[in-house]
């Protein structure tokens, strides 16, 4: 049993990228599904599939994306920011810029899970879950 499911999600993706795997399987939750949709929309993963029939909570299958020329992963770094022991929050006007705007921050707001740029546009703050670039 792990205490931080988001850190487990990010670690599984990070380990799969380092091992050059094509697909990674992760136990599902609504928050993880929303984070997966954001990664897909921003172009960090190739595709995803939600399997609800295999276990009680279901699983998420993520197809990782690699560069055609260099065979390197599109995800260079995926880092947990807000931890259970120390939560990190940001207001709408203090959202972090990742790699001078080239990366994304995934934020959990009262309007749902979204990127930092979307949160700024909608003028909402929230918990900064992770950085991806």
CSV table of N, CA and C in Angstrom, one decimal:
chain,number,residue,atom,x,y,z
A,1,UNK,N,0.8,-1.2,0.0
A,1,UNK,CA,0.0,0.0,0.0
A,1,UNK,C,0.9,1.2,0.0
A,2,UNK,N,0.6,2.2,-0.9
A,2,UNK,CA,1.4,3.4,-1.0
A,2,UNK,C,0.5,4.5,-0.5
A,3,UNK,N,1.2,5.5,0.1
A,3,UNK,CA,0.5,6.6,0.7
A,3,UNK,C,0.2,7.8,-0.2
A,4,UNK,N,1.0,7.9,-1.3
A,4,UNK,CA,0.8,9.0,-2.2
A,4,UNK,C,0.6,8.4,-3.6
A,5,UNK,N,-0.7,8.3,-4.0
A,5,UNK,CA,-1.0,7.7,-5.3
A,5,UNK,C,-0.5,8.5,-6.5
A,6,UNK,N,-0.5,9.9,-6.4
A,6,UNK,CA,0.0,10.7,-7.5
A,6,UNK,C,1.5,10.5,-7.7
A,7,UNK,N,2.3,10.4,-6.6
A,7,UNK,CA,3.7,10.2,-6.7
A,7,UNK,C,3.9,8.8,-7.3
A,8,UNK,N,3.1,7.8,-7.0
A,8,UNK,CA,3.2,6.5,-7.6
A,8,UNK,C,3.0,6.5,-9.1
A,9,UNK,N,2.0,7.3,-9.5
A,9,UNK,CA,1.6,7.5,-10.9
A,9,UNK,C,2.8,8.1,-11.7
A,10,UNK,N,3.4,9.2,-11.1
A,10,UNK,CA,4.5,9.9,-11.8
A,10,UNK,C,5.7,9.0,-11.8
A,11,UNK,N,6.0,8.2,-10.7
A,11,UNK,CA,7.1,7.3,-10.7
A,11,UNK,C,7.0,6.2,-11.7
A,12,UNK,N,5.8,5.6,-11.9
A,12,UNK,CA,5.6,4.6,-12.9
A,12,UNK,C,5.9,5.1,-14.3
A,13,UNK,N,5.4,6.3,-14.6
A,13,UNK,CA,5.7,6.9,-15.9
A,13,UNK,C,7.1,7.2,-16.1
A,14,UNK,N,7.8,7.8,-15.0
A,14,UNK,CA,9.2,8.1,-15.1
A,14,UNK,C,10.1,6.9,-15.3
A,15,UNK,N,9.7,5.8,-14.6
A,15,UNK,CA,10.5,4.5,-14.7
A,15,UNK,C,10.3,3.9,-16.1
A,16,UNK,N,9.1,4.0,-16.6
A,16,UNK,CA,8.8,3.4,-18.0
A,16,UNK,C,9.6,4.2,-19.0
A,17,UNK,N,9.7,5.5,-18.9
A,17,UNK,CA,10.4,6.3,-19.8
A,17,UNK,C,11.9,6.0,-19.8
A,18,UNK,N,12.4,5.8,-18.6
A,18,UNK,CA,13.9,5.5,-18.5
A,18,UNK,C,14.2,4.1,-19.0
A,19,UNK,N,13.2,3.2,-18.9
A,19,UNK,CA,13.4,1.8,-19.4
A,19,UNK,C,13.0,1.7,-20.9
A,20,UNK,N,12.6,2.8,-21.5
A,20,UNK,CA,12.2,2.8,-22.9
A,20,UNK,C,11.1,1.9,-23.2
A,21,UNK,N,10.1,1.8,-22.3
A,21,UNK,CA,8.9,1.0,-22.5
A,21,UNK,C,8.0,1.7,-23.4
A,22,UNK,N,7.2,1.0,-24.2
A,22,UNK,CA,6.2,1.6,-25.0
A,22,UNK,C,4.9,1.9,-24.3
A,23,UNK,N,4.5,1.0,-23.4
A,23,UNK,CA,3.2,1.1,-22.6
A,23,UNK,C,3.5,0.9,-21.2
A,24,UNK,N,2.7,1.7,-20.4
A,24,UNK,CA,2.8,1.6,-18.9
A,24,UNK,C,1.4,1.4,-18.4
A,25,UNK,N,1.2,0.5,-17.4
A,25,UNK,CA,-0.1,0.3,-16.8
A,25,UNK,C,-0.1,0.8,-15.4
A,26,UNK,N,-1.1,1.6,-15.0
A,26,UNK,CA,-1.2,2.2,-13.7
A,26,UNK,C,-2.6,2.0,-13.1
A,27,UNK,N,-2.7,1.8,-11.8
A,27,UNK,CA,-4.1,1.7,-11.2
A,27,UNK,C,-4.8,3.0,-11.3
A,28,UNK,N,-6.1,3.0,-11.6
A,28,UNK,CA,-6.8,4.2,-12.0
A,28,UNK,C,-7.5,4.9,-10.8
A,29,UNK,N,-7.7,6.2,-10.9
A,29,UNK,CA,-8.5,7.0,-10.0
A,29,UNK,C,-9.0,8.2,-10.9
A,30,UNK,N,-10.0,8.9,-10.4
A,30,UNK,CA,-10.5,10.0,-11.2
A,30,UNK,C,-9.4,11.1,-11.4
A,31,UNK,N,-8.6,11.4,-10.4
A,31,UNK,CA,-7.5,12.4,-10.5
A,31,UNK,C,-6.5,11.9,-11.5
A,32,UNK,N,-6.1,10.6,-11.5
A,32,UNK,CA,-5.1,10.1,-12.4
A,32,UNK,C,-5.6,10.1,-13.8
A,33,UNK,N,-6.9,9.9,-14.0
A,33,UNK,CA,-7.5,9.9,-15.3
A,33,UNK,C,-7.5,11.3,-15.9
A,34,UNK,N,-7.7,12.3,-15.1
A,34,UNK,CA,-7.7,13.7,-15.5
A,34,UNK,C,-6.3,14.1,-15.8
A,35,UNK,N,-5.3,13.7,-15.0
A,35,UNK,CA,-3.9,14.0,-15.3
A,35,UNK,C,-3.5,13.4,-16.6
A,36,UNK,N,-3.9,12.2,-16.9
A,36,UNK,CA,-3.6,11.5,-18.2
A,36,UNK,C,-4.2,12.2,-19.3
A,37,UNK,N,-5.4,12.7,-19.2
A,37,UNK,CA,-6.0,13.5,-20.3
A,37,UNK,C,-5.2,14.7,-20.6
A,38,UNK,N,-4.7,15.4,-19.5
A,38,UNK,CA,-3.9,16.6,-19.7
A,38,UNK,C,-2.6,16.3,-20.5
A,39,UNK,N,-2.0,15.2,-20.0
A,39,UNK,CA,-0.7,14.8,-20.7
A,39,UNK,C,-1.0,14.5,-22.2
A,40,UNK,N,-2.1,13.9,-22.5
A,40,UNK,CA,-2.4,13.6,-23.9
A,40,UNK,C,-2.7,14.9,-24.7
A,41,UNK,N,-3.5,15.7,-24.1
A,41,UNK,CA,-3.9,17.0,-24.8
A,41,UNK,C,-2.7,17.9,-25.0
A,42,UNK,N,-1.7,17.8,-24.1
A,42,UNK,CA,-0.5,18.7,-24.3
A,42,UNK,C,0.6,18.0,-25.1
A,43,UNK,N,0.4,16.8,-25.6
A,43,UNK,CA,1.3,16.1,-26.5
A,43,UNK,C,2.4,15.3,-25.8
A,44,UNK,N,2.3,15.0,-24.5
A,44,UNK,CA,3.4,14.3,-23.9
A,44,UNK,C,3.3,12.8,-24.0
A,45,UNK,N,2.1,12.3,-24.2
A,45,UNK,CA,1.9,10.8,-24.4
A,45,UNK,C,1.2,10.6,-25.8
A,46,UNK,N,1.4,9.4,-26.3
A,46,UNK,CA,0.8,9.1,-27.6
A,46,UNK,C,-0.7,8.8,-27.5
A,47,UNK,N,-1.1,7.9,-26.6
A,47,UNK,CA,-2.5,7.6,-26.4
A,47,UNK,C,-2.7,7.0,-25.0
A,48,UNK,N,-4.0,6.8,-24.6
A,48,UNK,CA,-4.3,6.2,-23.3
A,48,UNK,C,-5.6,5.4,-23.5
A,49,UNK,N,-5.8,4.5,-22.5
A,49,UNK,CA,-7.0,3.7,-22.5
A,49,UNK,C,-7.4,3.4,-21.1
A,50,UNK,N,-8.6,3.6,-20.7
A,50,UNK,CA,-9.1,3.3,-19.4
A,50,UNK,C,-9.8,2.0,-19.4
A,51,UNK,N,-9.2,1.0,-18.6
A,51,UNK,CA,-9.8,-0.3,-18.5
A,51,UNK,C,-10.5,-0.4,-17.2
A,52,UNK,N,-11.8,-0.5,-17.2
A,52,UNK,CA,-12.6,-0.6,-15.9
A,52,UNK,C,-12.9,-2.0,-15.5
A,53,UNK,N,-12.6,-3.0,-16.4
A,53,UNK,CA,-13.1,-4.4,-16.1
A,53,UNK,C,-12.0,-5.3,-15.4
A,54,UNK,N,-10.8,-4.9,-15.4
A,54,UNK,CA,-9.7,-5.8,-14.9
A,54,UNK,C,-9.7,-5.9,-13.4
A,55,UNK,N,-9.8,-4.8,-12.7
A,55,UNK,CA,-9.9,-4.8,-11.2
A,55,UNK,C,-11.0,-3.9,-10.8
A,56,UNK,N,-11.2,-3.8,-9.5
A,56,UNK,CA,-12.3,-3.0,-8.9
A,56,UNK,C,-12.2,-1.5,-9.3
A,57,UNK,N,-11.0,-1.0,-9.2
A,57,UNK,CA,-10.7,0.4,-9.5
A,57,UNK,C,-10.4,0.7,-10.9
A,58,UNK,N,-10.0,-0.4,-11.6
A,58,UNK,CA,-9.6,-0.2,-13.0
A,58,UNK,C,-8.2,0.1,-13.2
A,59,UNK,N,-7.7,0.2,-14.5
A,59,UNK,CA,-6.3,0.6,-14.8
A,59,UNK,C,-6.3,1.6,-15.9
A,60,UNK,N,-5.2,2.3,-16.0
A,60,UNK,CA,-4.9,3.2,-17.1
A,60,UNK,C,-3.8,2.6,-17.9
A,61,UNK,N,-3.9,2.4,-19.2
A,61,UNK,CA,-2.8,2.0,-20.0
A,61,UNK,C,-2.4,3.3,-20.8
A,62,UNK,N,-1.1,3.6,-20.7
A,62,UNK,CA,-0.6,4.8,-21.3
A,62,UNK,C,0.5,4.4,-22.3
A,63,UNK,N,0.3,4.8,-23.6
A,63,UNK,CA,1.3,4.6,-24.6
A,63,UNK,C,2.2,5.8,-24.6
A,64,UNK,N,3.5,5.6,-24.3
A,64,UNK,CA,4.5,6.7,-24.2
A,64,UNK,C,4.9,7.2,-25.6
A,65,UNK,N,5.3,8.5,-25.7
A,65,UNK,CA,5.6,9.1,-27.0
A,65,UNK,C,7.1,9.3,-27.0
A,66,UNK,N,7.7,8.9,-28.2
A,66,UNK,CA,9.2,9.0,-28.4
A,66,UNK,C,9.4,9.8,-29.7
A,67,UNK,N,10.5,10.5,-29.8
A,67,UNK,CA,10.9,11.2,-31.0
A,67,UNK,C,11.3,10.2,-32.1
A,68,UNK,N,10.8,10.4,-33.3
A,68,UNK,CA,11.1,9.5,-34.4
A,68,UNK,C,12.6,9.6,-34.8
A,69,UNK,N,13.3,10.7,-34.7
A,69,UNK,CA,14.7,10.9,-35.1
A,69,UNK,C,15.6,10.4,-34.0
A,70,UNK,N,15.5,10.9,-32.8
A,70,UNK,CA,16.5,10.6,-31.8
A,70,UNK,C,16.1,9.4,-30.9
A,71,UNK,N,14.9,8.9,-31.0
A,71,UNK,CA,14.3,7.8,-30.1
A,71,UNK,C,14.3,8.2,-28.7
A,72,UNK,N,14.3,9.5,-28.4
A,72,UNK,CA,14.3,10.0,-27.0
A,72,UNK,C,12.8,10.2,-26.6
A,73,UNK,N,12.5,10.1,-25.3
A,73,UNK,CA,11.2,10.3,-24.9
A,73,UNK,C,10.8,11.8,-25.0
A,74,UNK,N,9.5,12.1,-25.2
A,74,UNK,CA,9.1,13.5,-25.2
A,74,UNK,C,9.1,14.0,-23.8
A,75,UNK,N,8.8,13.2,-22.8
A,75,UNK,CA,8.9,13.6,-21.4
A,75,UNK,C,10.3,13.6,-20.9
A,76,UNK,N,10.9,14.8,-20.7
A,76,UNK,CA,12.3,14.9,-20.2
A,76,UNK,C,12.3,14.7,-18.7
A,77,UNK,N,11.4,15.4,-18.0
A,77,UNK,CA,11.3,15.3,-16.6
A,77,UNK,C,9.9,15.4,-16.1
A,78,UNK,N,9.5,14.6,-15.1
A,78,UNK,CA,8.2,14.7,-14.6
A,78,UNK,C,8.4,14.7,-13.0
A,79,UNK,N,8.0,15.8,-12.4
A,79,UNK,CA,8.4,16.0,-11.0
A,79,UNK,C,7.2,16.3,-10.1
A,80,UNK,N,7.1,15.7,-9.0
A,80,UNK,CA,6.0,15.9,-8.0
A,80,UNK,C,6.4,17.2,-7.2
A,81,UNK,N,5.4,18.1,-7.1
A,81,UNK,CA,5.6,19.4,-6.4
A,81,UNK,C,5.0,19.4,-5.0
A,82,UNK,N,3.6,19.3,-5.0
A,82,UNK,CA,2.9,19.3,-3.7
A,82,UNK,C,2.9,17.9,-3.2
A,83,UNK,N,3.4,17.7,-2.0
A,83,UNK,CA,3.5,16.4,-1.4
A,83,UNK,C,2.5,16.3,-0.2
A,84,UNK,N,2.2,15.1,0.3
A,84,UNK,CA,1.3,15.0,1.4
A,84,UNK,C,1.8,15.7,2.7
A,85,UNK,N,3.1,15.7,2.8
A,85,UNK,CA,3.7,16.4,4.0
A,85,UNK,C,3.9,17.9,3.9
A,86,UNK,N,3.9,18.4,2.7
A,86,UNK,CA,4.0,19.8,2.4
A,86,UNK,C,3.3,20.2,1.1
A,87,UNK,N,2.1,20.7,1.3
A,87,UNK,CA,1.3,21.0,0.2
A,87,UNK,C,1.7,22.4,-0.4
A,88,UNK,N,1.7,22.5,-1.7
A,88,UNK,CA,2.1,23.8,-2.4
A,88,UNK,C,0.9,24.3,-3.2
A,89,UNK,N,0.5,25.5,-2.8
A,89,UNK,CA,-0.6,26.2,-3.5
A,89,UNK,C,-0.1,27.4,-4.2
A,90,UNK,N,-0.9,27.8,-5.3
A,90,UNK,CA,-0.5,29.0,-6.0
A,90,UNK,C,-1.8,29.7,-6.4
A,91,UNK,N,-1.8,31.0,-6.3
A,91,UNK,CA,-3.0,31.8,-6.7
A,91,UNK,C,-3.0,31.9,-8.2
A,92,UNK,N,-4.0,32.5,-8.8
A,92,UNK,CA,-4.2,32.6,-10.2
A,92,UNK,C,-3.1,33.5,-10.8
A,93,UNK,N,-2.6,34.5,-10.1
A,93,UNK,CA,-1.6,35.4,-10.6
A,93,UNK,C,-0.2,35.0,-10.2
A,94,UNK,N,0.0,33.9,-9.5
A,94,UNK,CA,1.3,33.4,-9.2
A,94,UNK,C,1.6,32.0,-9.6
A,95,UNK,N,0.9,31.6,-10.7
A,95,UNK,CA,1.2,30.3,-11.3
A,95,UNK,C,2.6,30.2,-11.8
A,96,UNK,N,3.3,29.1,-11.6
A,96,UNK,CA,4.7,28.9,-12.0
A,96,UNK,C,4.8,28.8,-13.5
A,97,UNK,N,5.9,29.3,-14.1
A,97,UNK,CA,6.2,29.1,-15.5
A,97,UNK,C,7.3,28.1,-15.6
A,98,UNK,N,7.0,27.0,-16.3
A,98,UNK,CA,8.0,25.9,-16.3
A,98,UNK,C,8.8,26.0,-17.6
A,99,UNK,N,10.1,26.0,-17.4
A,99,UNK,CA,11.1,26.1,-18.5
A,99,UNK,C,10.7,27.3,-19.5
A,100,UNK,N,10.4,28.4,-18.9
A,100,UNK,CA,10.1,29.6,-19.6
A,100,UNK,C,8.9,29.5,-20.5
A,101,UNK,N,7.9,28.6,-20.1
A,101,UNK,CA,6.7,28.5,-20.9
A,101,UNK,C,6.7,27.2,-21.7
A,102,UNK,N,7.8,26.5,-21.8
A,102,UNK,CA,7.9,25.3,-22.6
A,102,UNK,C,7.3,24.0,-21.9
A,103,UNK,N,7.3,24.0,-20.6
A,103,UNK,CA,6.7,22.9,-19.9
A,103,UNK,C,5.4,23.3,-19.3
A,104,UNK,N,4.7,22.3,-18.6
A,104,UNK,CA,3.4,22.6,-18.0
A,104,UNK,C,3.5,22.3,-16.5
A,105,UNK,N,2.6,22.9,-15.8
A,105,UNK,CA,2.3,22.6,-14.4
A,105,UNK,C,0.9,22.1,-14.4
A,106,UNK,N,0.7,20.9,-13.7
A,106,UNK,CA,-0.7,20.4,-13.6
A,106,UNK,C,-1.2,20.8,-12.2
A,107,UNK,N,-2.3,21.5,-12.2
A,107,UNK,CA,-2.9,22.1,-11.0
A,107,UNK,C,-4.3,21.6,-10.7
A,108,UNK,N,-4.5,21.2,-9.5
A,108,UNK,CA,-5.9,20.8,-9.0
A,108,UNK,C,-6.6,22.0,-8.5
A,109,UNK,N,-7.6,22.5,-9.1
A,109,UNK,CA,-8.4,23.7,-8.7
A,109,UNK,C,-9.8,23.3,-8.3
A,110,UNK,N,-10.5,24.3,-7.9
A,110,UNK,CA,-12.0,24.1,-7.6
A,110,UNK,C,-12.8,23.8,-8.9
A,111,UNK,N,-12.2,24.2,-10.0
A,111,UNK,CA,-12.9,24.0,-11.3
A,111,UNK,C,-12.4,22.7,-12.0
A,112,UNK,N,-11.6,21.9,-11.3
A,112,UNK,CA,-11.1,20.6,-11.8
A,112,UNK,C,-9.6,20.7,-12.0
A,113,UNK,N,-9.1,19.6,-12.6
A,113,UNK,CA,-7.6,19.5,-12.8
A,113,UNK,C,-7.3,20.1,-14.2
A,114,UNK,N,-6.3,21.0,-14.2
A,114,UNK,CA,-6.0,21.7,-15.5
A,114,UNK,C,-4.5,22.1,-15.4
A,115,UNK,N,-4.1,22.7,-16.5
A,115,UNK,CA,-2.7,23.2,-16.6
A,115,UNK,C,-2.6,24.5,-15.9
A,116,UNK,N,-1.4,25.0,-15.6
A,116,UNK,CA,-1.2,26.3,-15.0
A,116,UNK,C,-1.7,27.4,-15.9
A,117,UNK,N,-1.5,27.3,-17.2
A,117,UNK,CA,-1.9,28.3,-18.1
A,117,UNK,C,-3.5,28.4,-18.1
A,118,UNK,N,-4.1,27.3,-18.1
A,118,UNK,CA,-5.6,27.3,-18.1
A,118,UNK,C,-6.1,27.9,-16.8
A,119,UNK,N,-5.5,27.6,-15.7
A,119,UNK,CA,-5.9,28.2,-14.4
A,119,UNK,C,-5.7,29.7,-14.4
A,120,UNK,N,-4.6,30.2,-15.0
A,120,UNK,CA,-4.5,31.6,-15.1
A,120,UNK,C,-5.6,32.3,-16.0
A,121,UNK,N,-5.9,31.6,-17.1
A,121,UNK,CA,-6.9,32.1,-18.0
A,121,UNK,C,-8.3,32.2,-17.3
A,122,UNK,N,-8.6,31.1,-16.5
A,122,UNK,CA,-9.9,31.1,-15.8
A,122,UNK,C,-9.9,31.8,-14.5
A,123,UNK,N,-8.7,32.4,-14.1
A,123,UNK,CA,-8.5,33.2,-12.9
A,123,UNK,C,-8.8,32.4,-11.6
A,124,UNK,N,-8.3,31.1,-11.6
A,124,UNK,CA,-8.4,30.3,-10.4
A,124,UNK,C,-7.1,29.8,-9.9
A,125,UNK,N,-6.9,29.6,-8.6
A,125,UNK,CA,-5.7,29.1,-8.1
A,125,UNK,C,-6.0,27.7,-7.6
A,126,UNK,N,-4.9,27.0,-7.1
A,126,UNK,CA,-5.1,25.7,-6.6
A,126,UNK,C,-3.8,25.0,-6.2
A,127,UNK,N,-3.8,23.7,-6.0
A,127,UNK,CA,-2.7,22.9,-5.5
A,127,UNK,C,-1.9,22.5,-6.8
A,128,UNK,N,-0.6,22.9,-6.8
A,128,UNK,CA,0.3,22.5,-7.9
A,128,UNK,C,0.8,21.1,-7.7
A,129,UNK,N,0.2,20.2,-8.5
A,129,UNK,CA,0.5,18.8,-8.3
A,129,UNK,C,1.9,18.4,-8.9
A,130,UNK,N,2.2,18.8,-10.1
A,130,UNK,CA,3.5,18.4,-10.7
A,130,UNK,C,3.9,19.3,-11.8
A,131,UNK,N,5.2,19.2,-12.2
A,131,UNK,CA,5.7,19.8,-13.4
A,131,UNK,C,6.1,18.8,-14.4
A,132,UNK,N,5.8,19.0,-15.7
A,132,UNK,CA,6.2,18.1,-16.8
A,132,UNK,C,6.9,18.9,-17.9
A,133,UNK,N,8.0,18.5,-18.3
A,133,UNK,CA,8.7,19.0,-19.5
A,133,UNK,C,9.6,18.1,-20.1
